[in-house]
Amino acid sequence: MFIFLSITVFFILSSKPKQQEQDFSKLHSNPDHRRKVIWIMADSLMSQAIDQGIKSGDLPAFSFLISHGHYQKEVISSFPTMSVTVDSTLITGAHPDRHHIPGLIWFDNQEQRIVNYGTGLNEILRDGLTQAAEDMVQNLNHKHLNQEIQTIFEALEERGIRTGSINGLIYRGSNDHKLAFPSWVAKPLSLPDQVNVKAPDFFALGMFANPLQGKVSLPDGLTKEFGFKDAYSVEATKYLIKNDLLPDFLFVYLPDLDKPLHKKGPGPQEKKAVQKLDREIAELLDSFGSWNEAIQHVTWVVCGDGGQTSIVPSNQNPVVQLDQLLNNYQVLKPGQQPSEKTEVALAVNERSAFVYALKQEISLNKLADQLKKDDRVDILAWKNENGWIQVFNAEKNTEMQFRPGQEFEDSYHQKWDMKGDLKALDLTVKADKKQISYGDYPDALIRLWTSFHSHSGRYLIITARPGYELADVHSPTHKGGAGHGSLHQIDSVAPMIITGTDQRPAHWRLVDMKPWILSLFDSPTTESKR
């Protein structure tokens, strides 16, 4: 019996889906010797870890790229600061009101259900594993992501520029590809063996789209999280470099740093993880023969997607249980659809949440009044009947309203009308010029406004103060670790290193990166630049 089980387990772990052949011929270097771009997105990379590592001499690859390029410590992310929303903003060059991915979890008013792209196994199991798989595999890129807006891959491919994505969450391109699932994955999740997708010229997504199968061994088994690890992305990128198959623009996603931060928070575990990341970047540079050669021919961008805020340990009551704060309402239960009695639905994105009023008679103001009694709450915001965004700062007990207008202008040339106490969003205004400056909540006005126009429904947005996180009944929590998702500066900024070009984006926000990338391919080819 033991031998039979061992053979069965071995078969399951070793069986892999048959992969679609990808045409690599068009990836070979173009005759115009166009300068290529490698964009490395390291999940949860933060500037303080880079600074400390460079100071101690532990990050030679980071040090090299910074000394030969530009290091921007605070690039503003999207809101909520969750990977699918952030990556959608980067890849489309648009805020959530245009790309339509509101968060990692949200309530679809049209289908009357929770959409969950993968918050945590416990919550997914209760929301419905089959539905979560469908949302992640089929709906995220090809239904929910706005079809009317071009991704960076589609825009470049339209110009005849070759693109690639390795483990990117948002990958929609112009080329026909297939995701392939082994039967032991497909059957329990009610997925077909193959799913047709549109993706970049070169497309790798863990075990499910491994175009290098039979060419190089990539770590993509069950014990390697199906290939959704740094090692897979690094090995695939190295193969492309060494075999002169690098597309003109390659997006590489490195997820490993996220987990130790969530578990232990900033500190020794983060230090080790960033040192590992440095070694991985060094491997990519080595693949060119020398590091100088690497920056002679390629523009390198290394960035994070947002920060993580330390969460206090369990003995300090770190988790704000929204379901308990609203226990006088009929709150939608996980895995169920609303009934006639359901009044409220919750979609918790770690340190922020959407709180949906499912009945017209439910007052958003009253929901806010009930939630603000908890001293761990930071910001409460909702759209009032006049179309203004109402903001209440629970810690400062201050309130303001805003909407797009003409009276005030911020540093990103966005114009607003505002009234009330601007301390609610830590804003200051130069009276003579009516120029808005942001404080603890970077670019807060557009980030909140577009979140309220990212999907339909009546809802308020709540965020937790630094040190705390929000939860529904089965939400994952990170007591004594770290979390993200809020509007606060700590969650909202990430570092970016650019080496190989003197061109800079219009503003240091992820939403401004797509036009900058496009501009890099409008420029004549140049030699190495600092």
Coordinates of C-alpha atoms in Angstrom, one line a residue:
M1 CA 0.0 0.0 0.0
F2 CA 2.8 2.4 0.9
I3 CA 4.6 1.7 -2.4
F4 CA 1.3 2.3 -4.3
L5 CA 0.8 5.6 -2.6
S6 CA 4.4 6.6 -3.2
I7 CA 4.1 5.9 -6.9
T8 CA 0.8 7.8 -7.1
V9 CA 2.2 10.8 -5.3
F10 CA 5.3 10.7 -7.6
F11 CA 3.1 10.6 -10.6
I12 CA 1.0 13.5 -9.5
L13 CA 4.0 15.6 -8.6
S14 CA 5.9 14.8 -11.7
S15 CA 3.1 15.0 -14.3
K16 CA 3.0 18.2 -16.2
P17 CA 0.6 19.5 -18.8
K18 CA 1.7 19.4 -22.4
Q19 CA 2.8 22.9 -23.4
Q20 CA 1.9 24.8 -26.5
E21 CA 4.9 25.4 -28.8
Q22 CA 5.8 29.1 -29.0
D23 CA 7.5 30.6 -32.1
F24 CA 10.9 31.9 -30.9
S25 CA 12.1 33.0 -34.3
K26 CA 10.6 36.4 -34.0
L27 CA 12.3 37.0 -30.7
H28 CA 15.8 37.1 -32.2
S29 CA 17.5 40.4 -32.2
N30 CA 16.0 43.0 -34.6
P31 CA 18.2 44.3 -37.3
D32 CA 17.9 47.9 -36.0
H33 CA 19.7 46.8 -32.7
R34 CA 16.9 48.4 -30.7
R35 CA 17.9 48.8 -27.1
K36 CA 15.9 46.3 -25.0
V37 CA 14.2 46.9 -21.7
I38 CA 14.0 44.4 -18.8
W39 CA 11.5 45.4 -16.1
I40 CA 11.9 43.5 -12.9
M41 CA 9.0 43.8 -10.5
A42 CA 10.0 42.6 -7.0
D43 CA 6.9 42.2 -4.9
S44 CA 7.1 44.3 -1.7
L45 CA 10.6 45.7 -2.3
M46 CA 11.2 48.7 0.0
S47 CA 13.9 51.4 -0.1
Q48 CA 15.0 51.1 3.5
A49 CA 16.1 47.5 2.9
I50 CA 18.1 48.5 -0.2
D51 CA 19.7 51.4 1.7
Q52 CA 20.7 49.2 4.7
G53 CA 22.0 46.5 2.4
I54 CA 24.1 48.9 0.3
K55 CA 25.5 50.5 3.5
S56 CA 26.6 47.1 4.8
G57 CA 28.0 46.0 1.5
D58 CA 25.6 43.1 1.1
L59 CA 24.0 44.2 -2.2
P60 CA 26.6 44.3 -5.0
A61 CA 24.1 44.1 -7.8
F62 CA 21.8 46.8 -6.5
S63 CA 24.9 48.9 -5.8
F64 CA 26.1 48.5 -9.4
L65 CA 22.8 49.4 -11.0
I66 CA 22.4 52.4 -8.7
S67 CA 25.9 53.7 -9.3
H68 CA 25.4 53.5 -13.0
G69 CA 21.8 54.8 -13.0
H70 CA 19.1 56.6 -11.1
Y71 CA 17.6 55.5 -7.7
Q72 CA 14.2 56.9 -6.9
K73 CA 13.2 55.9 -3.4
E74 CA 9.5 56.8 -3.4
V75 CA 7.4 55.9 -6.5
I76 CA 3.7 56.2 -5.7
S77 CA 1.7 53.1 -6.2
S78 CA -2.0 52.5 -6.9
F79 CA -4.9 52.2 -4.4
P80 CA -5.6 49.8 -2.9
T81 CA -2.0 48.7 -2.7
M82 CA -2.7 45.1 -3.7
S83 CA -0.7 43.4 -6.5
V84 CA -3.4 42.9 -9.1
T85 CA -4.6 46.6 -8.9
V86 CA -1.0 47.9 -8.8
D87 CA 0.1 45.8 -11.7
S88 CA -3.0 46.7 -13.7
T89 CA -2.1 50.4 -13.2
L90 CA 1.5 49.8 -14.3
I91 CA 0.6 47.7 -17.3
T92 CA -2.3 49.9 -18.6
G93 CA -1.0 53.3 -17.5
A94 CA -4.4 54.0 -16.0
H95 CA -6.0 54.3 -12.6
P96 CA -8.7 51.7 -11.4
D97 CA -11.5 53.9 -12.8
R98 CA -10.2 53.0 -16.3
H99 CA -8.6 49.6 -15.9
H100 CA -11.5 48.3 -13.7
I101 CA -9.6 46.0 -11.3
P102 CA -10.7 47.5 -7.9
G103 CA -8.7 45.2 -5.6
L104 CA -7.6 41.7 -4.9
I105 CA -11.1 41.1 -3.6
W106 CA -14.3 43.1 -4.5
F107 CA -18.1 42.8 -4.9
D108 CA -19.4 42.5 -8.4
N109 CA -22.7 44.4 -8.3
Q110 CA -23.8 43.0 -11.7
E111 CA -23.2 39.4 -10.9
Q112 CA -24.1 39.9 -7.2
R113 CA -21.1 38.0 -5.9
I114 CA -17.6 38.4 -4.4
V115 CA -14.7 38.3 -6.8
N116 CA -11.6 36.9 -5.2
Y117 CA -8.3 36.6 -7.1
G118 CA -6.5 34.9 -4.3
T119 CA -6.5 36.6 -0.8
G120 CA -5.7 33.4 1.1
L121 CA -6.6 29.7 1.0
N122 CA -9.1 29.8 3.9
E123 CA -11.1 32.7 2.4
I124 CA -10.9 31.3 -1.1
L125 CA -12.2 27.9 0.0
R126 CA -15.2 29.6 1.6
D127 CA -15.8 32.0 -1.3
G128 CA -15.6 29.1 -3.7
L129 CA -12.4 27.6 -5.1
T130 CA -13.8 26.9 -8.5
Q131 CA -15.0 30.5 -8.9
A132 CA -11.7 31.9 -7.7
A133 CA -9.9 29.8 -10.2
E134 CA -12.1 31.0 -13.0
D135 CA -11.7 34.6 -11.9
M136 CA -7.9 34.3 -11.8
V137 CA -7.4 32.2 -14.9
Q138 CA -10.0 33.5 -17.3
N139 CA -11.8 36.7 -16.0
L140 CA -8.9 38.8 -14.6
N141 CA -7.1 39.5 -17.9
H142 CA -9.8 38.8 -20.4
K143 CA -13.1 40.0 -18.8
H144 CA -12.5 42.2 -15.8
L145 CA -9.5 44.1 -17.1
N146 CA -11.0 46.8 -19.3
Q147 CA -10.9 45.6 -22.9
E148 CA -11.1 49.2 -24.2
I149 CA -7.7 50.2 -22.8
Q150 CA -4.4 49.0 -24.2
T151 CA -1.9 47.2 -22.1
I152 CA 1.8 48.1 -22.6
F153 CA 2.2 44.7 -24.4
E154 CA -0.6 45.5 -26.8
A155 CA 0.7 49.1 -27.4
L156 CA 4.2 47.9 -28.1
E157 CA 3.1 44.9 -30.3
E158 CA 1.0 47.3 -32.4
R159 CA 4.3 49.1 -33.2
G160 CA 6.0 45.8 -34.1
I161 CA 8.0 45.8 -30.9
R162 CA 8.4 42.3 -29.4
T163 CA 7.3 41.8 -25.8
G164 CA 7.5 39.2 -23.1
S165 CA 6.0 38.4 -19.6
I166 CA 7.4 36.0 -17.1
N167 CA 5.0 35.2 -14.2
G168 CA 3.3 38.6 -14.6
L169 CA -0.2 38.7 -13.1
I170 CA -1.5 41.2 -15.7
Y171 CA -0.3 39.9 -19.1
R172 CA -2.8 40.6 -21.8
G173 CA -1.2 41.0 -25.2
S174 CA -2.0 40.4 -28.9
N175 CA -0.8 36.9 -29.4
D176 CA -2.7 33.6 -29.1
H177 CA -1.4 31.4 -26.3
K178 CA -2.8 28.6 -24.1
L179 CA -2.8 27.9 -20.4
A180 CA -2.5 24.1 -19.9
F181 CA -3.6 22.4 -16.8
P182 CA -2.9 18.8 -15.7
S183 CA -6.0 16.8 -15.0
W184 CA -5.3 16.7 -11.2
V185 CA -5.6 20.5 -11.2
A186 CA -8.2 21.0 -13.9
K187 CA -10.8 18.5 -12.6
P188 CA -11.1 19.6 -9.0
L189 CA -11.3 23.2 -10.1
S190 CA -13.7 22.5 -13.0
L191 CA -11.2 24.0 -15.4
P192 CA -10.8 22.8 -19.0
D193 CA -7.5 21.2 -19.8
Q194 CA -6.5 24.2 -21.9
V195 CA -7.6 27.8 -21.8
N196 CA -7.0 30.2 -24.7
V197 CA -5.5 33.5 -23.7
K198 CA -4.1 36.6 -25.4
A199 CA -0.6 37.4 -24.2
P200 CA 2.8 38.8 -25.2
D201 CA 5.1 37.3 -27.8
F202 CA 6.9 35.4 -25.1
F203 CA 4.6 34.2 -22.4
A204 CA 5.5 32.1 -19.3
L205 CA 3.2 31.6 -16.4
G206 CA 4.5 28.9 -14.1
M207 CA 3.6 25.3 -14.9
F208 CA 0.6 26.4 -16.8
A209 CA 2.5 28.2 -19.6
N210 CA 6.0 27.0 -19.8
P211 CA 7.3 27.6 -23.3
L212 CA 10.8 26.3 -22.3
Q213 CA 9.6 22.8 -21.5
G214 CA 12.1 20.4 -23.1
K215 CA 14.7 23.2 -23.5
V216 CA 15.6 24.0 -20.0
S217 CA 14.4 22.6 -16.6
L218 CA 12.4 25.2 -14.8
P219 CA 11.3 24.6 -11.2
D220 CA 7.6 24.4 -11.7
G221 CA 6.3 21.4 -9.8
L222 CA 3.8 21.3 -6.9
T223 CA 6.6 21.6 -4.3
K224 CA 7.8 24.7 -6.2
E225 CA 4.4 26.4 -6.0
F226 CA 3.7 25.5 -9.7
G227 CA 6.6 27.8 -10.8
F228 CA 5.3 31.0 -9.2
K229 CA 8.7 31.6 -7.5
D230 CA 11.7 33.8 -8.2
A231 CA 13.7 30.8 -9.3
Y232 CA 11.4 30.1 -12.3
S233 CA 11.4 33.7 -13.4
V234 CA 15.2 34.0 -13.1
E235 CA 16.0 30.8 -14.9
A236 CA 13.6 31.6 -17.8
T237 CA 15.1 35.1 -18.2
K238 CA 18.6 33.7 -18.1
Y239 CA 17.7 31.3 -20.9
L240 CA 16.4 34.1 -23.1
I241 CA 19.5 36.2 -22.5
K242 CA 22.0 33.4 -23.2
N243 CA 20.2 32.2 -26.3
D244 CA 19.7 35.7 -27.8
L245 CA 16.0 35.4 -27.5
L246 CA 15.4 38.5 -25.3
P247 CA 12.3 40.4 -26.5
D248 CA 12.5 44.1 -26.8
F249 CA 10.4 44.6 -23.6
L250 CA 10.4 41.9 -21.0
F251 CA 8.4 42.1 -17.8
V252 CA 9.7 39.8 -15.0
Y253 CA 7.8 39.3 -11.8
L254 CA 9.7 38.1 -8.7
P255 CA 7.3 37.2 -5.8
D256 CA 9.5 35.7 -3.1
L257 CA 10.1 38.8 -1.0
D258 CA 6.4 39.2 -0.2
K259 CA 6.0 36.1 2.1
P260 CA 8.8 36.7 4.6
L261 CA 7.6 40.3 5.0
H262 CA 4.0 39.2 5.6
K263 CA 5.2 36.6 8.1
K264 CA 7.9 38.4 10.1
G265 CA 7.7 42.1 9.0
P266 CA 10.7 44.3 8.2
G267 CA 13.9 43.1 9.8
P268 CA 16.3 40.1 9.6
Q269 CA 14.0 38.0 7.4
E270 CA 13.6 40.9 5.0
K271 CA 17.3 41.5 4.9
K272 CA 18.0 37.8 3.9
A273 CA 15.3 38.0 1.3
V274 CA 16.7 41.1 -0.3
Q275 CA 20.2 39.6 -0.3
K276 CA 18.7 36.6 -2.2
L277 CA 17.0 39.1 -4.6
D278 CA 20.4 40.8 -5.1
R279 CA 22.0 37.4 -6.0
E280 CA 19.2 36.7 -8.5
I281 CA 19.7 40.1 -10.2
A282 CA 23.5 39.4 -10.3
E283 CA 22.7 36.1 -12.1
L284 CA 20.8 38.0 -14.8
L285 CA 23.7 40.5 -15.2
D286 CA 26.2 37.6 -15.3
S287 CA 24.2 36.1 -18.2
F288 CA 25.5 38.9 -20.5
G289 CA 29.1 37.9 -19.8
S290 CA 29.8 41.0 -17.7
W291 CA 27.8 43.5 -15.8
N292 CA 29.1 46.4 -18.0
E293 CA 28.0 44.4 -21.0
A294 CA 24.6 44.0 -19.5
I295 CA 23.9 47.7 -19.2
Q296 CA 25.5 48.5 -22.6
H297 CA 22.7 46.8 -24.4
V298 CA 19.7 46.8 -22.0
T299 CA 17.8 49.4 -20.0
W300 CA 17.2 47.9 -16.6
V301 CA 14.3 48.8 -14.3
V302 CA 14.0 47.2 -10.9
C303 CA 11.1 48.3 -8.7
G304 CA 8.7 47.3 -6.0
D305 CA 4.9 47.5 -6.1
G306 CA 4.4 49.1 -2.7
G307 CA 5.5 49.0 0.9
Q308 CA 4.4 46.9 3.8
T309 CA 3.5 48.2 7.2
S310 CA 4.5 46.4 10.4
I311 CA 1.5 44.8 12.2
V312 CA 1.6 44.8 16.0
P313 CA 1.7 41.3 17.7
S314 CA -1.4 39.5 18.6
N315 CA -1.3 40.6 22.3
Q316 CA -1.9 44.2 21.1
N317 CA -5.1 43.4 19.3
P318 CA -3.9 44.1 15.7
V319 CA -7.0 42.9 13.7
V320 CA -10.1 45.0 13.2
Q321 CA -12.9 42.5 12.7
L322 CA -15.3 44.4 10.4
D323 CA -17.9 41.6 10.6
Q324 CA -18.0 42.1 14.4
L325 CA -18.1 45.9 14.2
L326 CA -21.1 45.6 11.9
N327 CA -22.8 42.7 13.7
N328 CA -26.2 44.6 13.9
Y329 CA -26.4 44.3 10.1
Q330 CA -27.0 41.2 8.0
V331 CA -23.5 40.8 6.5
L332 CA -23.0 38.6 3.4
K333 CA -21.5 35.3 4.5
P334 CA -18.5 33.8 2.6
G335 CA -19.4 31.7 -0.4
Q336 CA -23.0 32.9 -0.5
Q337 CA -24.9 35.3 -2.8
P338 CA -27.0 38.0 -1.2
S339 CA -30.5 37.2 -0.2
E340 CA -33.4 39.6 0.3
K341 CA -32.2 40.0 3.9
T342 CA -28.5 40.7 3.2
E343 CA -27.7 44.3 3.9
V344 CA -23.9 44.6 3.8
A345 CA -21.0 42.9 2.0
L346 CA -17.3 43.1 2.9
A347 CA -14.3 42.9 0.6
V348 CA -11.1 43.2 2.7
N349 CA -7.8 44.0 1.0
E350 CA -5.6 43.6 4.1
R351 CA -5.3 47.2 5.5
S352 CA -8.2 48.6 3.5
A353 CA -11.7 47.3 2.7
F354 CA -14.7 48.0 0.6
V355 CA -17.9 48.0 2.7
Y356 CA -20.9 47.7 0.4
A357 CA -24.4 48.8 1.3
L358 CA -26.6 46.3 -0.6
K359 CA -29.9 48.0 0.2
Q360 CA -30.8 51.5 -0.7
E361 CA -32.1 52.3 2.8
I362 CA -28.6 51.5 4.3
S363 CA -26.9 54.8 5.0
L364 CA -23.2 55.1 4.2
N365 CA -23.0 57.8 6.8
K366 CA -24.4 55.5 9.5
L367 CA -22.0 52.7 8.5
A368 CA -19.2 55.2 8.8
D369 CA -20.4 56.4 12.2
Q370 CA -20.4 52.8 13.5
L371 CA -17.0 52.0 12.1
K372 CA -15.2 55.1 13.3
K373 CA -15.8 54.2 16.9
D374 CA -12.8 51.8 16.7
D375 CA -9.6 53.7 17.4
R376 CA -7.6 51.4 15.1
V377 CA -9.5 52.9 12.1
D378 CA -7.6 55.5 10.0
I379 CA -9.6 56.8 7.0
L380 CA -13.3 56.4 6.2
A381 CA -14.5 57.7 2.8
W382 CA -17.7 57.4 0.7
K383 CA -19.4 59.2 -2.2
N384 CA -22.2 61.4 -1.1
E385 CA -25.5 62.1 -2.9
N386 CA -24.0 65.2 -4.5
G387 CA -21.1 63.3 -6.1
W388 CA -18.4 64.6 -3.7
I389 CA -16.1 62.2 -1.9
Q390 CA -16.6 62.5 1.8
V391 CA -13.5 61.7 3.9
F392 CA -13.3 61.3 7.7
N393 CA -10.0 60.9 9.5
A394 CA -10.8 58.9 12.6
E395 CA -7.6 59.6 14.4
K396 CA -7.7 63.4 13.9
N397 CA -11.5 63.6 14.0
T398 CA -11.5 65.8 10.9
E399 CA -13.7 65.7 7.8
M400 CA -13.4 67.1 4.3
Q401 CA -15.0 66.7 0.8
F402 CA -13.5 66.8 -2.6
R403 CA -14.2 66.3 -6.3
P404 CA -12.5 67.1 -9.6
G405 CA -12.8 70.8 -10.3
Q406 CA -10.9 74.0 -10.9
E407 CA -10.1 75.8 -7.6
F408 CA -7.0 73.9 -6.5
E409 CA -4.2 72.1 -8.4
D410 CA -1.8 69.5 -7.1
S411 CA 1.8 68.7 -8.2
Y412 CA 0.6 66.2 -10.9
H413 CA -1.5 69.0 -12.6
Q414 CA -4.7 67.5 -11.4
K415 CA -7.4 70.1 -10.5
W416 CA -9.8 69.8 -7.6
D417 CA -12.5 71.4 -5.6
M418 CA -12.2 70.9 -1.8
K419 CA -14.0 72.0 1.3
G420 CA -13.8 71.2 5.0
D421 CA -10.7 70.4 7.1
L422 CA -7.9 69.4 4.7
K423 CA -6.0 67.7 7.6
A424 CA -8.3 64.8 7.0
L425 CA -6.0 63.8 4.2
D426 CA -3.0 65.6 5.5
L427 CA -3.1 68.2 2.7
T428 CA -1.6 71.7 2.8
V429 CA -2.4 74.5 0.3
K430 CA -0.4 77.6 -0.5
A431 CA -3.1 80.2 -0.2
D432 CA -1.6 82.5 -2.9
K433 CA -1.2 79.8 -5.5
K434 CA -3.9 77.3 -4.4
Q435 CA -1.3 74.6 -4.9
I436 CA -1.9 71.3 -3.1
S437 CA 0.9 69.5 -1.3
Y438 CA 0.4 65.9 -0.1
G439 CA 1.6 64.5 3.3
D440 CA 0.9 61.1 4.8
Y441 CA -1.3 60.0 1.9
P442 CA 0.5 60.5 -1.4
D443 CA -1.6 61.5 -4.4
A444 CA -4.6 60.7 -2.2
L445 CA -7.2 62.6 -4.1
I446 CA -6.9 60.8 -7.5
R447 CA -6.2 57.5 -5.8
L448 CA -9.4 57.7 -3.8
W449 CA -11.5 59.3 -6.5
T450 CA -10.6 56.6 -9.1
S451 CA -11.2 53.8 -6.5
F452 CA -14.8 55.1 -6.1
H453 CA -15.2 54.9 -9.8
S454 CA -13.5 51.6 -10.4
H455 CA -16.7 49.5 -10.2
S456 CA -20.4 50.0 -9.6
G457 CA -22.2 49.9 -6.2
R458 CA -22.8 51.9 -3.1
Y459 CA -19.8 51.4 -0.8
L460 CA -17.4 53.1 1.6
I461 CA -13.7 52.6 1.9
I462 CA -12.1 52.1 5.2
T463 CA -8.4 51.9 6.0
A464 CA -6.6 50.8 9.2
R465 CA -4.0 52.9 11.1
P466 CA -0.4 51.9 10.8
G467 CA 0.2 48.8 12.9
Y468 CA -3.3 47.3 12.3
E469 CA -5.1 45.5 9.6
L470 CA -8.8 44.7 8.7
A471 CA -10.5 41.4 8.5
D472 CA -13.7 39.6 7.7
V473 CA -14.5 36.2 9.2
H474 CA -11.9 34.2 7.3
S475 CA -9.5 36.9 6.0
P476 CA -5.8 36.1 6.2
T477 CA -4.1 38.1 9.0
H478 CA -0.4 38.9 9.7
K479 CA -0.1 39.4 13.4
G480 CA 3.4 40.5 14.3
G481 CA 4.3 40.5 10.6
A482 CA 3.4 43.1 8.0
G483 CA 0.6 44.1 5.6
H484 CA -0.3 46.5 2.9
G485 CA -3.4 47.8 1.0
S486 CA -4.0 51.2 2.6
L487 CA -3.7 54.8 1.5
H488 CA -0.9 55.6 3.9
Q489 CA 2.6 56.5 2.8
I490 CA 4.2 53.4 4.2
D491 CA 2.0 51.2 2.0
S492 CA 1.9 53.5 -0.9
V493 CA 5.5 54.0 -2.1
A494 CA 8.1 51.8 -3.6
P495 CA 11.7 52.2 -4.8
M496 CA 12.7 52.2 -8.5
I497 CA 16.1 51.9 -10.1
I498 CA 16.6 52.8 -13.7
T499 CA 19.9 52.0 -15.4
G500 CA 20.7 52.5 -19.1
T501 CA 18.8 55.6 -20.1
D502 CA 18.7 59.3 -19.1
Q503 CA 15.0 59.6 -19.9
R504 CA 12.7 59.9 -16.9
P505 CA 9.0 59.5 -16.5
A506 CA 6.8 62.6 -16.2
H507 CA 6.1 61.9 -12.6
W508 CA 7.3 59.3 -10.1
R509 CA 4.1 57.3 -10.0
L510 CA 3.4 53.8 -11.4
V511 CA 0.5 55.2 -13.5
D512 CA 3.1 57.3 -15.4
M513 CA 5.3 54.4 -16.4
K514 CA 3.5 53.1 -19.5
P515 CA 4.0 56.4 -21.5
W516 CA 7.6 56.5 -20.4
I517 CA 8.2 52.9 -21.6
L518 CA 6.6 53.8 -24.9
S519 CA 8.9 56.8 -25.2
L520 CA 12.0 54.7 -24.7
F521 CA 11.2 52.9 -27.9
D522 CA 10.7 56.2 -29.7
S523 CA 14.2 57.2 -29.0
P524 CA 17.2 56.4 -31.2
T525 CA 19.5 53.6 -30.0
T526 CA 22.3 54.9 -27.8
E527 CA 25.3 53.5 -26.1
S528 CA 25.4 52.9 -22.4
K529 CA 24.0 55.8 -20.3
R530 CA 24.3 56.6 -16.7

